[in-house]
Amino acid sequence: MCNTDLPYSPPMHIKVLPSLLAADFAALGAEAVRAESAGADALHLDIMDGHFVPNLSMGPDVVAMAKRHVNIPLSVHLMLTNPHEHITSFIDAGADSLLIHIEAECDVPEVLQRIRELGVRPGITLNPKTPPEMIYPVLDIVDEVLCMSVEPGYGGQSFEACVLLKLRNLRNQADSRGMSNLDILVDGGINAETGVQCAAQGANGLIAGTYLYGSPDMQAEISRLREEATASLSA
Ligand code: DX5
Ligand code: ZN
């Protein structure tokens, strides 16, 4: 049972990040441009190693390709068992934020610190079953928190509603630490309906693959998502 009735300070701006995983892989450059032209705040790229998650997806060359095609920030989600072995490759490729998992097999605080020292925004990600308290020890050293609302590995899955309580918990925790600028993102099964629910609980970044890339009018969907999510903040 989720209790989401606790107060919190609502974030000011809702960011919308299309996930390139749902794009047409025969035209990735054009698909990155489609997201930028549609008004995306950043482009989300999912990196999978076939070990941390069963699937394999893309590597640094795809990040470098996106960097050549668009000017919006690149949000790079590392679903890797050993992210520390790859962060310099993704930074050299042009990542603007690097999100590692708390469940990864590495010295998580050390890797986050190294990402920051290399001039990139560090972010921590947690899976649906991971309690929010697991990331409290690193909350002060990240710029972004990414809450998975599906098990990582595949696009097109159904939203898991218990992420809502986690979002509220983390927004309250950030507020209590004076971190009003902390970006709290949510990823998996996001559409107009679930995105609004997440924003109402403290998420200010909505990552959506299937919903946005599956739309013939991405611009209209991004505007709608941003407007309805923003409206939910003052409701
Ligand atoms: C899943 C990825 C997501 C994925 C979301 O492991 O982290 O970013 O692309 O896809 P949708 O929006 O289709 O659930
Ligand atoms: Zn992702």
mmCIF file of C-alpha atoms and ligand atoms in Angstrom:
data_model
loop_
_atom_site.group_PDB
_atom_site.id
_atom_site.type_symbol
_atom_site.label_atom_id
_atom_site.label_comp_id
_atom_site.label_asym_id
_atom_site.label_seq_id
_atom_site.Cartn_x
_atom_site.Cartn_y
_atom_site.Cartn_z
ATOM 1 C CA MET A 1 0.000 0.000 0.000
ATOM 2 C CA CYS A 2 1.535 3.326 -1.037
ATOM 3 C CA ASN A 3 1.057 6.381 1.152
ATOM 4 C CA THR A 4 1.759 9.333 -1.114
ATOM 5 C CA ASP A 5 0.068 12.036 0.948
ATOM 6 C CA LEU A 6 3.201 13.550 2.448
ATOM 7 C CA PRO A 7 3.997 17.198 1.632
ATOM 8 C CA TYR A 8 6.913 18.191 -0.569
ATOM 9 C CA SER A 9 8.205 21.181 -2.543
ATOM 10 C CA PRO A 10 7.127 20.744 -6.165
ATOM 11 C CA PRO A 11 9.838 21.037 -8.816
ATOM 12 C CA MET A 12 9.628 24.048 -11.121
ATOM 13 C CA HIS A 13 10.253 22.676 -14.587
ATOM 14 C CA ILE A 14 9.266 19.299 -16.006
ATOM 15 C CA LYS A 15 11.910 17.894 -18.339
ATOM 16 C CA VAL A 16 10.959 15.392 -21.045
ATOM 17 C CA LEU A 17 13.588 12.966 -22.328
ATOM 18 C CA PRO A 18 12.785 10.655 -25.271
ATOM 19 C CA SER A 19 14.578 7.309 -25.016
ATOM 20 C CA LEU A 20 16.419 6.420 -28.221
ATOM 21 C CA LEU A 21 15.940 2.707 -27.485
ATOM 22 C CA ALA A 22 12.467 2.955 -29.025
ATOM 23 C CA ALA A 23 13.678 4.768 -32.153
ATOM 24 C CA ASP A 24 14.024 3.312 -35.650
ATOM 25 C CA PHE A 25 17.565 1.896 -35.513
ATOM 26 C CA ALA A 26 17.849 2.195 -39.300
ATOM 27 C CA ALA A 27 17.827 5.969 -38.909
ATOM 28 C CA LEU A 28 19.258 6.766 -35.479
ATOM 29 C CA GLY A 29 20.725 10.144 -36.439
ATOM 30 C CA ALA A 30 17.426 11.360 -37.872
ATOM 31 C CA GLU A 31 15.594 9.933 -34.867
ATOM 32 C CA ALA A 32 17.840 11.883 -32.470
ATOM 33 C CA VAL A 33 17.111 15.029 -34.481
ATOM 34 C CA ARG A 34 13.378 14.241 -34.377
ATOM 35 C CA ALA A 35 13.495 14.331 -30.566
ATOM 36 C CA GLU A 36 15.427 17.603 -30.498
ATOM 37 C CA SER A 37 13.114 19.230 -33.058
ATOM 38 C CA ALA A 38 10.093 18.076 -31.052
ATOM 39 C CA GLY A 39 11.281 20.066 -28.029
ATOM 40 C CA ALA A 40 12.975 17.377 -25.932
ATOM 41 C CA ASP A 41 14.983 18.708 -22.989
ATOM 42 C CA ALA A 42 17.587 15.961 -23.417
ATOM 43 C CA LEU A 43 18.044 12.643 -25.221
ATOM 44 C CA HIS A 44 18.172 9.438 -23.151
ATOM 45 C CA LEU A 45 20.448 6.602 -24.301
ATOM 46 C CA ASP A 46 20.195 3.130 -22.763
ATOM 47 C CA ILE A 47 23.431 1.161 -22.558
ATOM 48 C CA MET A 48 23.051 -2.566 -21.775
ATOM 49 C CA ASP A 49 25.799 -5.143 -21.348
ATOM 50 C CA GLY A 50 23.923 -8.461 -21.570
ATOM 51 C CA HIS A 51 24.993 -9.195 -17.977
ATOM 52 C CA PHE A 52 23.546 -6.575 -15.625
ATOM 53 C CA VAL A 53 20.451 -6.920 -17.791
ATOM 54 C CA PRO A 54 19.815 -9.771 -20.269
ATOM 55 C CA ASN A 55 19.654 -7.475 -23.284
ATOM 56 C CA LEU A 56 22.376 -5.784 -25.358
ATOM 57 C CA SER A 57 21.780 -2.375 -26.870
ATOM 58 C CA MET A 58 24.255 0.333 -27.854
ATOM 59 C CA GLY A 59 27.756 1.532 -27.016
ATOM 60 C CA PRO A 60 29.873 4.705 -27.051
ATOM 61 C CA ASP A 61 29.775 4.975 -30.862
ATOM 62 C CA VAL A 62 26.011 5.580 -30.729
ATOM 63 C CA VAL A 63 26.518 8.281 -28.082
ATOM 64 C CA ALA A 64 29.167 9.904 -30.310
ATOM 65 C CA MET A 65 26.782 9.714 -33.270
ATOM 66 C CA ALA A 66 24.044 11.440 -31.265
ATOM 67 C CA LYS A 67 26.524 14.121 -30.184
ATOM 68 C CA ARG A 68 27.234 14.900 -33.837
ATOM 69 C CA HIS A 69 23.533 15.219 -34.655
ATOM 70 C CA VAL A 70 21.984 17.171 -31.753
ATOM 71 C CA ASN A 71 22.813 19.951 -29.325
ATOM 72 C CA ILE A 72 20.535 18.920 -26.465
ATOM 73 C CA PRO A 73 22.223 17.148 -23.505
ATOM 74 C CA LEU A 74 22.805 13.410 -23.700
ATOM 75 C CA SER A 75 21.577 11.449 -20.676
ATOM 76 C CA VAL A 76 23.423 8.118 -20.683
ATOM 77 C CA HIS A 77 21.937 5.303 -18.591
ATOM 78 C CA LEU A 78 24.556 2.637 -17.888
ATOM 79 C CA MET A 79 22.932 -0.746 -17.237
ATOM 80 C CA LEU A 80 26.354 -2.291 -16.753
ATOM 81 C CA THR A 81 27.740 -4.627 -14.097
ATOM 82 C CA ASN A 82 31.120 -2.862 -14.294
ATOM 83 C CA PRO A 83 30.378 0.787 -15.153
ATOM 84 C CA HIS A 84 33.762 1.952 -13.840
ATOM 85 C CA GLU A 85 35.456 0.193 -16.780
ATOM 86 C CA HIS A 86 33.539 2.271 -19.324
ATOM 87 C CA ILE A 87 32.892 5.768 -17.989
ATOM 88 C CA THR A 88 35.774 7.426 -19.828
ATOM 89 C CA SER A 89 34.578 5.930 -23.141
ATOM 90 C CA PHE A 90 31.124 7.429 -22.678
ATOM 91 C CA ILE A 91 32.478 10.770 -21.504
ATOM 92 C CA ASP A 92 34.827 10.942 -24.509
ATOM 93 C CA ALA A 93 31.809 10.136 -26.701
ATOM 94 C CA GLY A 94 29.976 13.197 -25.392
ATOM 95 C CA ALA A 95 27.739 12.118 -22.493
ATOM 96 C CA ASP A 96 26.467 15.079 -20.459
ATOM 97 C CA SER A 97 25.148 12.975 -17.592
ATOM 98 C CA LEU A 98 26.143 9.446 -16.654
ATOM 99 C CA LEU A 99 23.715 7.374 -14.619
ATOM 100 C CA ILE A 100 25.084 4.278 -12.914
ATOM 101 C CA HIS A 101 23.072 1.739 -10.891
ATOM 102 C CA ILE A 102 23.293 1.358 -7.120
ATOM 103 C CA GLU A 103 23.044 -2.396 -7.845
ATOM 104 C CA ALA A 104 26.247 -2.341 -9.982
ATOM 105 C CA GLU A 105 29.362 -4.179 -8.857
ATOM 106 C CA CYS A 106 31.678 -1.258 -8.208
ATOM 107 C CA ASP A 107 32.631 1.310 -5.573
ATOM 108 C CA VAL A 108 29.577 3.447 -6.330
ATOM 109 C CA PRO A 109 30.602 6.641 -4.439
ATOM 110 C CA GLU A 110 34.072 6.502 -5.972
ATOM 111 C CA VAL A 111 32.696 6.116 -9.514
ATOM 112 C CA LEU A 112 30.186 8.962 -9.020
ATOM 113 C CA GLN A 113 32.989 11.207 -7.741
ATOM 114 C CA ARG A 114 35.139 10.313 -10.729
ATOM 115 C CA ILE A 115 32.313 11.147 -13.142
ATOM 116 C CA ARG A 116 32.006 14.590 -11.539
ATOM 117 C CA GLU A 117 35.766 15.178 -11.643
ATOM 118 C CA LEU A 118 35.660 14.408 -15.367
ATOM 119 C CA GLY A 119 33.144 17.233 -15.841
ATOM 120 C CA VAL A 120 29.954 15.233 -16.314
ATOM 121 C CA ARG A 121 26.785 15.160 -14.190
ATOM 122 C CA PRO A 122 26.742 12.064 -11.988
ATOM 123 C CA GLY A 123 23.463 10.227 -11.448
ATOM 124 C CA ILE A 124 22.374 7.226 -9.401
ATOM 125 C CA THR A 125 19.735 4.765 -10.592
ATOM 126 C CA LEU A 126 17.697 2.271 -8.610
ATOM 127 C CA ASN A 127 15.622 -0.690 -9.732
ATOM 128 C CA PRO A 128 11.928 -1.040 -8.825
ATOM 129 C CA LYS A 129 12.593 -3.481 -5.965
ATOM 130 C CA THR A 130 15.470 -1.473 -4.448
ATOM 131 C CA PRO A 131 14.384 0.598 -1.438
ATOM 132 C CA PRO A 132 15.043 4.345 -1.639
ATOM 133 C CA GLU A 133 17.170 4.257 1.537
ATOM 134 C CA MET A 134 19.825 2.369 -0.431
ATOM 135 C CA ILE A 135 20.814 5.548 -2.228
ATOM 136 C CA TYR A 136 20.715 7.920 0.773
ATOM 137 C CA PRO A 137 24.494 7.574 1.327
ATOM 138 C CA VAL A 138 25.214 8.955 -2.169
ATOM 139 C CA LEU A 139 22.383 11.463 -2.469
ATOM 140 C CA ASP A 140 24.633 14.405 -1.583
ATOM 141 C CA ILE A 141 27.152 13.618 -4.326
ATOM 142 C CA VAL A 142 24.804 13.253 -7.313
ATOM 143 C CA ASP A 143 23.000 15.724 -9.577
ATOM 144 C CA GLU A 144 20.371 13.221 -10.689
ATOM 145 C CA VAL A 145 18.414 10.285 -9.308
ATOM 146 C CA LEU A 146 16.776 7.874 -11.751
ATOM 147 C CA CYS A 147 13.943 5.695 -10.448
ATOM 148 C CA MET A 148 13.170 2.706 -12.648
ATOM 149 C CA SER A 149 9.447 2.112 -13.005
ATOM 150 C CA VAL A 150 10.042 -1.164 -14.876
ATOM 151 C CA GLU A 151 12.718 -3.841 -14.522
ATOM 152 C CA PRO A 152 15.580 -2.504 -16.664
ATOM 153 C CA GLY A 153 16.479 -4.193 -19.935
ATOM 154 C CA TYR A 154 13.615 -3.621 -22.328
ATOM 155 C CA GLY A 155 11.366 -0.884 -23.612
ATOM 156 C CA GLY A 156 7.626 -1.261 -23.912
ATOM 157 C CA GLN A 157 6.929 -2.676 -20.441
ATOM 158 C CA SER A 158 4.078 -1.675 -18.102
ATOM 159 C CA PHE A 159 4.577 1.031 -15.482
ATOM 160 C CA GLU A 160 4.968 -0.217 -11.875
ATOM 161 C CA ALA A 161 2.929 2.155 -9.712
ATOM 162 C CA CYS A 162 4.848 1.621 -6.492
ATOM 163 C CA VAL A 163 7.562 3.889 -7.888
ATOM 164 C CA LEU A 164 5.211 6.728 -6.893
ATOM 165 C CA LEU A 165 5.896 6.311 -3.190
ATOM 166 C CA LYS A 166 9.624 6.118 -3.902
ATOM 167 C CA LEU A 167 9.535 9.370 -5.862
ATOM 168 C CA ARG A 168 7.769 11.128 -3.011
ATOM 169 C CA ASN A 169 10.180 9.699 -0.468
ATOM 170 C CA LEU A 170 13.207 10.845 -2.462
ATOM 171 C CA ARG A 171 11.803 14.326 -3.160
ATOM 172 C CA ASN A 172 11.113 14.749 0.562
ATOM 173 C CA GLN A 173 14.594 13.491 1.379
ATOM 174 C CA ALA A 174 16.137 15.944 -1.102
ATOM 175 C CA ASP A 175 14.084 18.806 0.347
ATOM 176 C CA SER A 176 15.133 17.961 3.881
ATOM 177 C CA ARG A 177 18.769 18.188 2.733
ATOM 178 C CA GLY A 178 18.232 21.528 0.980
ATOM 179 C CA MET A 179 18.732 19.902 -2.440
ATOM 180 C CA SER A 180 15.879 21.598 -4.268
ATOM 181 C CA ASN A 181 17.810 21.391 -7.553
ATOM 182 C CA LEU A 182 18.152 17.617 -7.490
ATOM 183 C CA ASP A 183 16.782 16.139 -10.707
ATOM 184 C CA ILE A 184 14.552 13.158 -9.982
ATOM 185 C CA LEU A 185 13.852 11.179 -13.135
ATOM 186 C CA VAL A 186 11.563 8.261 -13.794
ATOM 187 C CA ASP A 187 12.063 5.683 -16.543
ATOM 188 C CA GLY A 188 9.832 2.895 -17.854
ATOM 189 C CA GLY A 189 6.234 2.776 -19.032
ATOM 190 C CA ILE A 190 5.895 6.557 -19.049
ATOM 191 C CA ASN A 191 3.008 8.053 -21.023
ATOM 192 C CA ALA A 192 0.696 11.050 -20.529
ATOM 193 C CA GLU A 193 -1.155 9.345 -17.684
ATOM 194 C CA THR A 194 1.746 7.808 -15.749
ATOM 195 C CA GLY A 195 3.982 10.825 -16.368
ATOM 196 C CA VAL A 196 1.482 13.109 -14.688
ATOM 197 C CA GLN A 197 1.234 10.746 -11.706
ATOM 198 C CA CYS A 198 5.027 10.762 -11.330
ATOM 199 C CA ALA A 199 5.310 14.546 -11.539
ATOM 200 C CA ALA A 200 2.652 14.893 -8.869
ATOM 201 C CA GLN A 201 4.906 12.842 -6.551
ATOM 202 C CA GLY A 202 8.088 14.819 -7.168
ATOM 203 C CA ALA A 203 9.624 13.655 -10.441
ATOM 204 C CA ASN A 204 10.834 16.536 -12.605
ATOM 205 C CA GLY A 205 12.261 14.398 -15.410
ATOM 206 C CA LEU A 206 10.137 12.019 -17.502
ATOM 207 C CA ILE A 207 11.913 9.494 -19.748
ATOM 208 C CA ALA A 208 9.705 7.933 -22.398
ATOM 209 C CA GLY A 209 10.600 5.613 -25.263
ATOM 210 C CA THR A 210 7.641 3.753 -26.731
ATOM 211 C CA TYR A 211 5.162 6.534 -26.002
ATOM 212 C CA LEU A 212 7.139 9.311 -27.713
ATOM 213 C CA TYR A 213 8.885 7.464 -30.547
ATOM 214 C CA GLY A 214 5.675 5.574 -31.298
ATOM 215 C CA SER A 215 3.820 8.818 -31.853
ATOM 216 C CA PRO A 216 3.526 10.345 -35.331
ATOM 217 C CA ASP A 217 3.569 13.783 -33.674
ATOM 218 C CA MET A 218 6.264 13.713 -31.008
ATOM 219 C CA GLN A 219 6.161 17.490 -30.617
ATOM 220 C CA ALA A 220 2.497 17.431 -29.630
ATOM 221 C CA GLU A 221 3.073 14.564 -27.172
ATOM 222 C CA ILE A 222 6.065 16.264 -25.521
ATOM 223 C CA SER A 223 4.118 19.504 -25.137
ATOM 224 C CA ARG A 224 1.122 17.645 -23.757
ATOM 225 C CA LEU A 225 3.229 15.630 -21.313
ATOM 226 C CA ARG A 226 5.076 18.720 -20.076
ATOM 227 C CA GLU A 227 1.927 20.828 -19.759
ATOM 228 C CA GLU A 228 -0.193 18.206 -18.006
ATOM 229 C CA ALA A 229 2.645 17.224 -15.678
ATOM 230 C CA THR A 230 3.291 20.870 -14.821
ATOM 231 C CA ALA A 231 -0.415 21.435 -14.180
ATOM 232 C CA SER A 232 -0.452 18.484 -11.782
ATOM 233 C CA LEU A 233 2.083 20.280 -9.601
ATOM 234 C CA SER A 234 -0.368 23.020 -8.656
ATOM 235 C CA ALA A 235 -3.487 20.819 -8.611
HETATM 236 C C1 DX5 B 1 14.624 0.287 -19.882
HETATM 237 C C2 DX5 B 1 15.212 1.618 -20.264
HETATM 238 C C3 DX5 B 1 14.236 2.674 -20.612
HETATM 239 C C4 DX5 B 1 13.376 2.353 -21.800
HETATM 240 C C5 DX5 B 1 12.022 2.954 -21.554
HETATM 241 O O1 DX5 B 1 15.630 -0.532 -19.366
HETATM 242 O O2 DX5 B 1 16.001 2.123 -19.197
HETATM 243 O O3 DX5 B 1 14.872 3.930 -20.810
HETATM 244 O O4 DX5 B 1 13.880 2.849 -23.004
HETATM 245 O O5 DX5 B 1 11.183 2.502 -22.546
HETATM 246 P P1 DX5 B 1 9.603 2.678 -22.472
HETATM 247 O O6 DX5 B 1 9.320 4.143 -22.343
HETATM 248 O O7 DX5 B 1 9.143 2.067 -23.721
HETATM 249 O O8 DX5 B 1 9.144 1.935 -21.223
HETATM 250 ZN ZN ZN B 2 16.824 4.209 -19.399
#
